[in-house]
Every structure is written in structure tokens, then in C-alpha cells.
CSV table of C-alpha atoms and ligand atoms in Angstrom, one decimal:
chain,number,residue,atom,x,y,z
A,15,MET,CA,-202.0,-43.8,-50.3
A,16,ASP,CA,-198.6,-45.1,-51.3
A,17,LEU,CA,-197.3,-47.2,-48.4
A,18,GLU,CA,-193.9,-47.4,-50.1
A,19,LEU,CA,-194.0,-51.2,-50.2
A,20,LYS,CA,-193.5,-51.6,-53.9
A,21,ASP,CA,-190.9,-54.3,-54.7
A,22,LYS,CA,-190.3,-55.0,-51.0
A,23,ARG,CA,-189.5,-58.6,-50.4
A,24,ILE,CA,-191.5,-59.9,-47.4
A,25,LEU,CA,-191.8,-63.2,-45.6
A,26,VAL,CA,-195.0,-63.6,-43.7
A,27,THR,CA,-195.6,-66.7,-41.5
A,28,GLY,CA,-199.1,-68.2,-41.2
A,29,GLY,CA,-200.6,-66.4,-44.1
A,30,SER,CA,-203.2,-68.9,-45.3
A,31,ARG,CA,-206.0,-67.9,-42.9
A,32,GLY,CA,-207.2,-65.2,-40.5
A,33,ILE,CA,-205.0,-62.2,-39.7
A,34,GLY,CA,-202.1,-63.6,-41.7
A,35,ARG,CA,-204.1,-63.8,-44.8
A,36,GLY,CA,-205.2,-60.2,-44.4
A,37,ILE,CA,-201.5,-59.2,-44.0
A,38,VAL,CA,-200.4,-61.1,-47.1
A,39,THR,CA,-203.1,-59.8,-49.3
A,40,THR,CA,-202.7,-56.2,-48.1
A,41,LEU,CA,-198.9,-56.3,-48.6
A,42,ALA,CA,-199.3,-57.9,-52.1
A,43,SER,CA,-202.0,-55.4,-53.0
A,44,GLN,CA,-199.4,-52.6,-52.1
A,45,GLY,CA,-196.9,-54.0,-54.6
A,46,ALA,CA,-194.8,-56.1,-52.2
A,47,SER,CA,-193.5,-59.6,-53.2
A,48,VAL,CA,-194.6,-62.0,-50.6
A,49,ILE,CA,-193.6,-65.5,-49.5
A,50,THR,CA,-195.8,-67.0,-46.9
A,51,CYS,CA,-196.2,-70.4,-45.1
A,52,TYR,CA,-198.9,-72.4,-43.5
A,53,ALA,CA,-199.0,-75.5,-41.3
A,54,GLY,CA,-201.4,-78.0,-42.8
A,55,SER,CA,-204.6,-76.4,-44.2
A,56,HIS,CA,-204.0,-77.2,-47.8
A,57,ASP,CA,-207.4,-75.9,-49.0
A,58,ALA,CA,-206.9,-72.5,-47.4
A,59,ALA,CA,-203.4,-72.4,-48.9
A,60,GLU,CA,-204.8,-73.2,-52.4
A,61,SER,CA,-207.4,-70.5,-52.2
A,62,LEU,CA,-204.7,-68.0,-51.1
A,63,ARG,CA,-202.6,-69.0,-54.1
A,64,ALA,CA,-205.5,-68.3,-56.4
A,65,GLU,CA,-206.1,-64.9,-54.7
A,66,LEU,CA,-202.5,-63.9,-54.9
A,67,ALA,CA,-202.3,-64.7,-58.6
A,68,GLY,CA,-204.4,-61.6,-59.0
A,69,TYR,CA,-201.4,-59.6,-57.7
A,70,GLY,CA,-198.8,-61.0,-60.0
A,71,ASP,CA,-196.7,-64.2,-60.2
A,72,ARG,CA,-193.9,-63.3,-57.8
A,73,HIS,CA,-195.7,-64.6,-54.6
A,74,LEU,CA,-195.3,-68.0,-53.1
A,75,VAL,CA,-197.3,-70.1,-50.6
A,76,VAL,CA,-195.4,-73.0,-49.0
A,77,GLN,CA,-196.0,-75.5,-46.3
A,78,ALA,CA,-193.6,-75.0,-43.4
A,79,ASP,CA,-194.1,-75.6,-39.7
A,80,VAL,CA,-192.5,-72.6,-37.9
A,81,ALA,CA,-191.9,-74.8,-34.8
A,82,ASP,CA,-189.6,-77.1,-36.8
A,83,ARG,CA,-186.0,-75.9,-37.0
A,84,ALA,CA,-185.4,-77.7,-40.3
A,85,ALA,CA,-188.6,-76.5,-41.9
A,86,VAL,CA,-187.7,-72.9,-40.9
A,87,ALA,CA,-184.3,-73.3,-42.5
A,88,ARG,CA,-185.9,-74.6,-45.7
A,89,LEU,CA,-188.4,-71.7,-45.7
A,90,VAL,CA,-185.6,-69.1,-45.4
A,91,ASP,CA,-183.7,-70.9,-48.2
A,92,VAL,CA,-186.7,-70.5,-50.4
A,93,CYS,CA,-186.7,-66.8,-49.7
A,94,ALA,CA,-182.9,-66.6,-50.5
A,95,GLU,CA,-183.3,-68.5,-53.8
A,96,ARG,CA,-186.4,-66.6,-54.9
A,97,PHE,CA,-185.8,-63.1,-53.6
A,98,GLY,CA,-182.0,-63.0,-52.9
A,99,GLY,CA,-182.8,-61.2,-49.6
A,100,LEU,CA,-185.6,-59.9,-47.4
A,101,ASP,CA,-186.8,-56.4,-46.7
A,102,ALA,CA,-189.2,-57.5,-44.0
A,103,LEU,CA,-190.0,-60.6,-41.9
A,104,VAL,CA,-193.5,-60.7,-40.4
A,105,HIS,CA,-194.0,-63.5,-37.9
A,106,ASN,CA,-197.7,-63.9,-37.5
A,107,ALA,CA,-198.2,-67.7,-37.2
A,108,GLY,CA,-199.5,-68.6,-33.7
A,109,VAL,CA,-201.6,-71.1,-31.8
A,110,ILE,CA,-203.9,-70.8,-28.8
A,111,SER,CA,-205.8,-73.0,-26.4
A,112,HIS,CA,-208.0,-72.3,-23.4
A,113,ILE,CA,-207.1,-74.5,-20.5
A,114,PRO,CA,-207.1,-73.9,-16.7
A,115,PHE,CA,-203.6,-73.6,-15.5
A,116,ALA,CA,-204.0,-76.6,-13.0
A,117,ASP,CA,-204.8,-78.8,-16.0
A,118,LEU,CA,-202.3,-77.4,-18.4
A,119,PRO,CA,-200.2,-80.4,-19.6
A,120,GLU,CA,-196.5,-79.9,-20.2
A,121,ASP,CA,-196.8,-80.9,-23.9
A,122,GLU,CA,-199.4,-78.2,-24.5
A,123,TRP,CA,-197.2,-75.6,-22.8
A,124,GLU,CA,-194.4,-76.8,-25.0
A,125,ARG,CA,-196.5,-76.7,-28.2
A,126,VAL,CA,-197.7,-73.1,-27.6
A,127,LEU,CA,-194.4,-71.7,-26.4
A,128,THR,CA,-192.5,-73.4,-29.3
A,129,THR,CA,-195.0,-72.3,-32.0
A,130,ASN,CA,-195.4,-68.8,-30.8
A,131,LEU,CA,-192.1,-67.8,-29.3
A,132,THR,CA,-189.2,-70.3,-30.1
A,133,SER,CA,-190.3,-70.0,-33.7
A,134,ALA,CA,-189.4,-66.2,-33.6
A,135,TYR,CA,-185.9,-67.1,-32.5
A,136,LEU,CA,-185.6,-69.8,-35.2
A,137,LEU,CA,-186.9,-67.5,-37.9
A,138,MET,CA,-184.9,-64.4,-36.9
A,139,ARG,CA,-181.7,-66.4,-36.6
A,140,ALA,CA,-182.1,-68.1,-39.9
A,141,ALA,CA,-183.3,-65.0,-41.7
A,142,LEU,CA,-180.7,-62.6,-40.3
A,143,PRO,CA,-178.2,-63.0,-43.2
A,144,LEU,CA,-181.0,-62.0,-45.6
A,145,LEU,CA,-181.9,-58.8,-43.7
A,146,GLY,CA,-180.0,-55.7,-44.6
A,147,ALA,CA,-179.9,-52.1,-43.4
A,148,GLY,CA,-183.4,-50.6,-43.7
A,149,SER,CA,-185.2,-53.9,-43.2
A,150,SER,CA,-187.9,-54.5,-40.6
A,151,VAL,CA,-189.0,-57.4,-38.4
A,152,VAL,CA,-192.6,-57.4,-37.2
A,153,HIS,CA,-193.9,-59.9,-34.6
A,154,VAL,CA,-197.6,-60.4,-34.2
A,155,GLY,CA,-198.1,-60.5,-30.5
A,156,SER,CA,-201.3,-60.0,-28.6
A,157,LYS,CA,-202.9,-57.3,-26.4
A,158,VAL,CA,-203.4,-59.9,-23.7
A,159,ALA,CA,-199.7,-60.3,-23.3
A,160,MET,CA,-199.5,-57.3,-21.0
A,161,VAL,CA,-203.0,-57.7,-19.5
A,162,GLY,CA,-203.3,-61.4,-18.7
A,163,VAL,CA,-206.4,-63.6,-19.1
A,164,PRO,CA,-207.6,-66.7,-17.4
A,165,LEU,CA,-207.1,-70.1,-19.2
A,166,ARG,CA,-204.4,-68.7,-21.4
A,167,ALA,CA,-201.3,-68.6,-19.1
A,168,HIS,CA,-199.2,-70.4,-21.7
A,169,TYR,CA,-200.4,-68.2,-24.6
A,170,THR,CA,-199.9,-64.9,-22.7
A,171,ALA,CA,-196.4,-66.1,-21.6
A,172,SER,CA,-195.5,-66.8,-25.2
A,173,LYS,CA,-196.7,-63.4,-26.4
A,174,ALA,CA,-195.1,-61.5,-23.5
A,175,GLY,CA,-191.9,-63.3,-24.4
A,176,LEU,CA,-192.2,-61.9,-28.0
A,177,ILE,CA,-192.2,-58.4,-26.5
A,178,GLY,CA,-189.0,-59.0,-24.5
A,179,LEU,CA,-187.3,-60.6,-27.5
A,180,THR,CA,-188.4,-57.6,-29.6
A,181,ARG,CA,-187.0,-55.1,-27.2
A,182,SER,CA,-183.6,-56.8,-27.0
A,183,MET,CA,-183.3,-57.4,-30.7
A,184,ALA,CA,-184.3,-53.8,-31.5
A,185,LYS,CA,-181.3,-52.7,-29.4
A,186,GLU,CA,-178.9,-55.4,-30.8
A,187,LEU,CA,-179.9,-55.0,-34.5
A,188,GLY,CA,-180.5,-51.3,-34.5
A,189,ALA,CA,-176.9,-50.6,-35.2
A,190,ARG,CA,-177.2,-52.7,-38.4
A,191,GLY,CA,-180.2,-50.6,-39.5
A,192,ILE,CA,-182.7,-53.4,-38.8
A,193,ARG,CA,-185.9,-52.5,-36.9
A,194,VAL,CA,-187.9,-54.9,-34.7
A,195,ASN,CA,-191.4,-54.2,-33.5
A,196,VAL,CA,-194.6,-55.9,-32.3
A,197,VAL,CA,-198.1,-55.5,-33.5
A,198,ALA,CA,-200.5,-56.5,-30.6
A,199,PRO,CA,-204.0,-57.2,-31.8
A,200,GLY,CA,-207.0,-57.0,-29.5
A,201,PRO,CA,-210.1,-59.2,-30.3
A,202,ILE,CA,-210.4,-59.7,-34.0
A,203,GLU,CA,-213.3,-61.0,-36.0
A,204,THR,CA,-211.4,-64.1,-36.9
A,205,GLU,CA,-212.3,-65.2,-33.3
A,206,ALA,CA,-216.0,-65.1,-34.3
A,207,GLU,CA,-216.4,-68.7,-33.3
A,208,LEU,CA,-216.2,-67.7,-29.6
A,209,PRO,CA,-219.4,-68.0,-27.6
A,210,ALA,CA,-221.9,-65.2,-28.2
A,211,GLU,CA,-221.6,-63.9,-24.6
A,212,VAL,CA,-217.9,-63.6,-24.9
A,213,LEU,CA,-218.2,-61.7,-28.2
A,214,GLU,CA,-220.8,-59.4,-26.6
A,215,ARG,CA,-218.5,-58.7,-23.6
A,216,TYR,CA,-215.6,-57.8,-26.0
A,217,ARG,CA,-217.9,-55.4,-27.8
A,218,ARG,CA,-218.8,-53.7,-24.5
A,219,MET,CA,-215.2,-53.4,-23.5
A,220,ILE,CA,-214.0,-52.0,-26.8
A,221,PRO,CA,-214.7,-48.2,-27.1
A,222,LEU,CA,-215.2,-48.5,-30.8
A,223,GLY,CA,-218.0,-51.0,-30.1
A,224,ARG,CA,-216.9,-53.8,-32.4
A,225,LEU,CA,-214.2,-56.4,-32.9
A,226,GLY,CA,-211.3,-55.5,-35.3
A,227,ARG,CA,-210.8,-56.8,-38.8
A,228,ALA,CA,-207.8,-58.7,-40.2
A,229,ASP,CA,-207.2,-55.9,-42.6
A,230,GLU,CA,-206.9,-53.4,-39.7
A,231,ILE,CA,-204.1,-55.5,-38.2
A,232,ALA,CA,-202.6,-55.7,-41.7
A,233,GLY,CA,-202.6,-51.9,-41.9
A,234,ALA,CA,-200.4,-51.6,-38.8
A,235,VAL,CA,-198.1,-54.4,-40.1
A,236,ALA,CA,-197.8,-52.7,-43.4
A,237,PHE,CA,-196.8,-49.4,-41.7
A,238,LEU,CA,-194.1,-51.1,-39.6
A,239,ALA,CA,-192.8,-53.1,-42.6
A,240,SER,CA,-192.6,-49.9,-44.7
A,241,ASP,CA,-190.1,-47.0,-44.7
A,242,LEU,CA,-192.9,-44.8,-43.3
A,243,SER,CA,-192.0,-46.2,-39.9
A,244,SER,CA,-188.2,-45.8,-40.4
A,245,PHE,CA,-187.6,-44.4,-36.9
A,246,VAL,CA,-190.0,-46.7,-35.0
A,247,ASN,CA,-188.0,-49.5,-33.3
A,248,GLY,CA,-188.6,-51.7,-30.3
A,249,GLU,CA,-192.3,-50.6,-30.1
A,250,THR,CA,-195.4,-52.6,-29.3
A,251,LEU,CA,-198.3,-51.1,-31.3
A,252,ASN,CA,-201.6,-52.1,-29.8
A,253,VAL,CA,-204.4,-52.4,-32.4
A,254,ASP,CA,-207.3,-53.0,-30.2
A,255,GLY,CA,-210.0,-50.3,-30.7
A,256,GLY,CA,-208.9,-48.7,-27.4
A,257,ILE,CA,-209.9,-51.6,-25.2
B,3,LIG,P1,-205.7,-68.5,-37.3
B,3,LIG,O1,-205.7,-69.7,-36.5
B,3,LIG,O2,-206.9,-68.0,-37.9
B,3,LIG,O3,-204.6,-68.6,-38.5
B,3,LIG,C1,-203.3,-69.0,-38.1
B,3,LIG,C2,-202.4,-69.1,-39.3
B,3,LIG,O4,-201.1,-69.5,-38.9
B,3,LIG,C3,-202.9,-70.2,-40.3
B,3,LIG,O5,-202.5,-69.8,-41.6
B,3,LIG,C4,-202.1,-71.4,-39.9
B,3,LIG,O6,-201.9,-72.4,-40.9
B,3,LIG,C5,-200.8,-70.8,-39.5
B,3,LIG,N1,-200.1,-71.6,-38.5
B,3,LIG,C6,-200.5,-72.1,-37.3
B,3,LIG,N2,-199.5,-72.8,-36.8
B,3,LIG,C7,-198.4,-72.8,-37.6
B,3,LIG,C8,-197.2,-73.4,-37.7
B,3,LIG,N3,-196.7,-74.2,-36.6
B,3,LIG,N4,-196.4,-73.2,-38.7
B,3,LIG,C9,-196.8,-72.5,-39.8
B,3,LIG,N5,-198.0,-71.9,-39.8
B,3,LIG,C10,-198.8,-72.1,-38.8
B,3,LIG,O7,-205.0,-67.4,-36.4
B,3,LIG,P2,-205.4,-65.8,-36.2
B,3,LIG,O8,-205.4,-65.2,-37.5
B,3,LIG,O9,-206.5,-65.7,-35.3
B,3,LIG,O10,-204.1,-65.3,-35.4
B,3,LIG,C11,-202.9,-64.9,-36.1
B,3,LIG,C12,-201.9,-64.3,-35.1
B,3,LIG,O11,-202.5,-63.2,-34.4
B,3,LIG,C13,-201.5,-65.3,-34.0
B,3,LIG,O12,-200.2,-65.1,-33.7
B,3,LIG,C14,-202.4,-64.9,-32.9
B,3,LIG,O13,-201.9,-65.3,-31.6
B,3,LIG,C15,-202.5,-63.4,-33.0
B,3,LIG,N6,-203.7,-62.8,-32.4
B,3,LIG,C16,-204.9,-63.1,-32.8
B,3,LIG,C17,-206.0,-62.5,-32.3
B,3,LIG,C18,-207.4,-62.8,-32.8
B,3,LIG,O14,-208.4,-62.2,-32.2
B,3,LIG,N7,-207.6,-63.6,-33.8
B,3,LIG,C19,-205.9,-61.6,-31.2
B,3,LIG,C20,-204.5,-61.4,-30.8
B,3,LIG,C21,-203.5,-62.0,-31.4
B,3,LIG,P3,-202.9,-73.7,-41.0
B,3,LIG,O15,-204.3,-73.2,-41.3
B,3,LIG,O16,-202.3,-74.5,-42.0
B,3,LIG,O17,-202.8,-74.3,-39.6
């Protein structure tokens, strides 16, 4: 199937591992030109570079901390220099921790909120001059944002914030022809390091009887980044097997 992504210029954050890697390789395999970033795992970045080389020489993998204003500005400058503009911005990078609220230190609250939510503000503000009519912004949120889950108050707050940001930006940027949406994954196989009983509980809760795969999140992102979704705006698309 032609997803109409050929020659689209796309920035994906956090593309070196997990879901982001699935997004980057799916978009590149569909003909898009991709710039992606990672925080610090150089080996994973190197292996992604090698994989992307199989999809042509227009892709780029750079180190950039999305929580750092100056690093985000440099990342967007790279997109401007290399691509001259962006057709889609996919903000996937995110961090999580599992801590009882009573023990949640302020610096951990700050780290998760800054990496998951403030980063979206930094990225969108920096990238706005590169986004023209017909372009698309996709935030990778989480199904738990609207459900809640113990030990993740900071994480769910950050992901719920992404939905509010998305709703408002969809309304503000719609007049410029820029769409803004959220993809909200349920439990994905990249969480496979979770304890066996947690994984089993997820499998029982998910009608499809299994965890999702990174490429299944990538499919939803590819749809929202493409012109196939040209009238979808301000939406949160849950990709969770019906949990
Ligand atoms: P991983 O931890 O597997 O990968 C995260 C990626 O983001 C890595 O490439 C990492 O780079 C990068 N990254 C992390 N912090 C930063 C930063 N500050 N600046 C730049 N890049 C960064 O995560 P997942 O694939 O599991 O999750 C991806 C997204 O999906 C996240 O937003 C997460 O909240 C969301 N999600 C995941 C679910 C799941 O089941 N896995 C479920 C619901 C939502 P490096 O390796 O260098 O640190």
C-alpha cells in the first residue's frame, strides 16, 4: 500500500530504540526522508545508522537531548539546513519511572515532565517556521494518560499534558493547515523487561491477547504523518489492542 510518504521530510525524536526505531524505519521504508535523535545510547544510534543506510543516504541520526532548549534548537537547525523544511514532526522520545507518589522526588517529577512534555513545547516552537500548510505534528502519548496507573503519577501527568497541548495546538494551527494529533500506545513489546506477572496481566486485559509491536505504533504514526489523514486533527488515536 502506498502511504503517500514518498519524499516527505520528517523529524522523529527518540528514534534509536524501541517504538521510535520502529517509527523511523517504517517511515524510511515508505520513502520518507528522516532525521532522528537520541539521548546517549551511541551503540543503538550506530546500529540505526547502518539500518537506515539500506533506505538511501538522505537520513540522519544525531545526538540531541529534547529536554535541552539549546539542543532542540540545534536539532531543528539541522533539519532546516538538510531538508529546508519539515512535512512532519513526530515527538516520540520519552522517559518513565515507577515510584510511589509519596516518595516521588521533585527532581524526578521535573525530569519526566521536562523530557516528555516541555520538550513538545520546545520542539513545536522551534520547528514552527519549518512547518508549512499540509504538515503534521504527531505526539506519542500513552493510553495510561486517560486511565491513570499507580506509581506513574508524574508520567501520566506528562502524557495527559500532551493531549491538552495537542487539542489547543490543533485549534491554533489548523488555520495554517497544520494538523496536530496524538498516538497513544497501550503496552508494547518493548516493555518486555517488565516482571512476568505484569506481562501476563496485560495479556489478559488486552482483547487481542498480546502486547503490541513497535511497528504497529509506527503504522498509526505513518497514517497521521501522511496525507491519508488530511482531515484528522486534534485526535488521540489509541493503539492498544482494545484494552
Ligand atoms: P525506549 O526507552 O525504548 O526508547 C526511548 C527512545 O527515546 C530512545 O531512542 C532514547 O534514546 C530516546 N530518548 C530518551 N530520552 C531522550 C531525550 N531526553 N532526548 C532525546 N532522546 C531521548 O522507549 P519506548 O520505545 O518504550 O517509548 C517510546 C515512547 O512511547 C515514549 O514516549 C513512551 O512514553 C511511549 N510509550 C511507550 C509504551 C511502551 O509500552 N513501550 C507504552 C505507551 C507509551 P537513548 O537510548 O539514547 O536514551
